[in-house]
Short mmCIF file of C-alpha atoms in Angstrom, two decimals:
data_model
loop_
_atom_site.label_atom_id
_atom_site.label_comp_id
_atom_site.label_asym_id
_atom_site.label_seq_id
_atom_site.Cartn_x
_atom_site.Cartn_y
_atom_site.Cartn_z
CA GLN A 1 -19.10 -6.80 3.48
CA VAL A 2 -15.38 -5.32 2.97
CA GLN A 3 -14.05 -1.55 2.68
CA LEU A 4 -10.56 -1.04 1.50
CA VAL A 5 -8.65 2.14 1.06
CA GLU A 6 -5.49 2.09 -1.21
CA SER A 7 -2.51 4.93 0.14
CA GLY A 8 0.95 5.11 -0.55
CA GLY A 9 0.87 6.54 -4.36
CA GLY A 10 2.43 9.74 -5.45
CA LEU A 11 5.06 10.88 -7.71
CA VAL A 12 8.60 8.86 -8.48
CA GLN A 13 11.46 9.09 -10.48
CA PRO A 14 12.17 5.93 -13.39
CA GLY A 15 13.80 3.58 -11.40
CA GLY A 16 12.48 4.73 -8.22
CA SER A 17 10.52 2.70 -5.71
CA LEU A 18 7.25 2.87 -4.14
CA ARG A 19 5.03 0.41 -1.92
CA LEU A 20 1.38 0.52 -1.83
CA SER A 21 -0.79 -0.49 1.07
CA CYS A 22 -4.52 -1.62 0.95
CA ALA A 23 -6.34 -1.33 4.41
CA ALA A 24 -9.54 -3.75 4.70
CA SER A 25 -12.13 -3.36 6.87
CA GLY A 26 -14.04 -6.61 8.62
CA SER A 27 -12.57 -9.29 10.70
CA ARG A 28 -12.60 -11.95 7.86
CA PHE A 29 -10.09 -10.38 5.52
CA SER A 30 -8.05 -13.77 5.55
CA ILE A 31 -10.64 -15.53 3.53
CA TYR A 32 -10.32 -13.10 0.47
CA ALA A 33 -8.08 -13.30 -2.40
CA MET A 34 -6.47 -9.80 -2.80
CA TYR A 35 -5.29 -8.14 -6.20
CA TRP A 36 -3.88 -4.96 -7.38
CA TYR A 37 -5.36 -3.63 -10.65
CA ARG A 38 -4.20 -0.44 -12.34
CA GLN A 39 -5.65 1.86 -14.90
CA ALA A 40 -4.21 4.45 -17.14
CA PRO A 41 -5.69 7.02 -18.93
CA GLY A 42 -7.54 5.78 -22.09
CA LYS A 43 -6.83 1.99 -21.21
CA GLU A 44 -8.59 -0.54 -19.73
CA ARG A 45 -8.03 -1.71 -16.25
CA GLU A 46 -5.93 -4.53 -16.21
CA SER A 47 -4.50 -6.65 -13.61
CA VAL A 48 -1.38 -6.23 -11.82
CA ALA A 49 -1.02 -8.87 -8.77
CA GLY A 50 -2.69 -11.08 -7.08
CA ILE A 51 -2.80 -13.26 -3.36
CA THR A 52 -4.49 -15.85 -2.17
CA SER A 53 -5.95 -16.72 1.00
CA GLY A 54 -3.21 -19.37 1.17
CA GLY A 55 -0.43 -16.69 0.05
CA SER A 56 0.15 -18.04 -3.36
CA THR A 57 0.79 -15.17 -5.57
CA ASN A 58 0.55 -14.32 -9.52
CA TYR A 59 1.99 -11.33 -11.75
CA ALA A 60 1.52 -9.83 -14.81
CA ASP A 61 4.37 -10.24 -17.07
CA SER A 62 4.97 -6.82 -17.74
CA VAL A 63 5.94 -6.16 -13.94
CA LYS A 64 7.14 -9.80 -12.98
CA GLU A 65 10.29 -9.53 -10.87
CA ARG A 66 10.14 -5.91 -10.49
CA PHE A 67 6.68 -5.63 -8.24
CA SER A 68 6.01 -8.12 -5.25
CA ILE A 69 2.43 -8.36 -3.62
CA SER A 70 2.29 -9.48 0.18
CA ARG A 71 -0.32 -9.50 2.89
CA ASP A 72 -0.44 -9.26 6.53
CA ASN A 73 -3.89 -10.62 8.01
CA ALA A 74 -2.98 -9.57 11.51
CA LYS A 75 -3.08 -5.48 10.26
CA ASN A 76 -5.68 -6.73 7.47
CA THR A 77 -3.74 -4.95 4.77
CA VAL A 78 -2.11 -6.10 1.46
CA TYR A 79 0.61 -4.55 -0.09
CA LEU A 80 2.39 -3.95 -3.39
CA GLN A 81 6.09 -3.61 -3.49
CA MET A 82 6.98 -1.54 -6.69
CA ASN A 83 10.81 -1.41 -7.72
CA SER A 84 12.56 -0.34 -10.82
CA LEU A 85 9.34 1.80 -11.71
CA LYS A 86 9.12 2.67 -15.70
CA PRO A 87 6.66 5.70 -17.10
CA GLU A 88 4.41 3.13 -18.41
CA ASP A 89 3.84 1.81 -14.43
CA THR A 90 1.54 5.26 -14.59
CA ALA A 91 -1.68 4.89 -13.45
CA VAL A 92 -4.12 4.91 -10.92
CA TYR A 93 -3.73 1.61 -8.90
CA TYR A 94 -6.76 -0.20 -7.40
CA CYS A 95 -7.19 -2.69 -4.50
CA ASN A 96 -9.46 -5.64 -4.82
CA ALA A 97 -10.89 -8.42 -2.62
CA ARG A 98 -12.61 -11.48 -3.87
CA TYR A 99 -14.25 -14.56 -2.18
CA PHE A 100 -16.40 -16.71 -4.45
CA THR A 101 -18.88 -14.34 -6.30
CA GLN A 102 -18.04 -11.72 -3.62
CA GLY A 103 -16.16 -8.91 -4.78
CA TYR A 104 -15.13 -5.33 -3.42
CA TRP A 105 -12.97 -2.70 -4.73
CA GLY A 106 -10.83 0.53 -3.34
CA GLN A 107 -11.00 4.02 -4.67
CA GLY A 108 -7.79 3.84 -6.24
CA THR A 109 -4.32 5.55 -5.51
CA GLN A 110 -2.43 7.56 -8.20
CA VAL A 111 1.15 6.45 -9.60
CA THR A 112 3.25 8.96 -11.51
CA VAL A 113 6.53 7.45 -12.53
CA SER A 114 8.50 10.62 -14.78
CA SER A 115 11.49 12.74 -14.06
#
């Protein structure tokens, strides 16, 4: 079982930066592939970035070259560094952990990009 808690969201101006954190419980964090999703009001949840247990990363085209996902297995934490933020990045950001058929979600953290 894995419990995930996101933090680091908030209000930021366009062009600004935020770093989201997702802290995981348990002792086998390193085996999970980790993902960040986001959901804006009236829209479906979409994948933003992912990182495998081996450290390979992938990004949605809309955030490529602006966002960076990383993990610190010693701290049971995955991060999402968000730079050059745009108003369209406004959403609730969710952390997700996956291991084959197992999947877990965090509660989400709000990111609002507005002047």
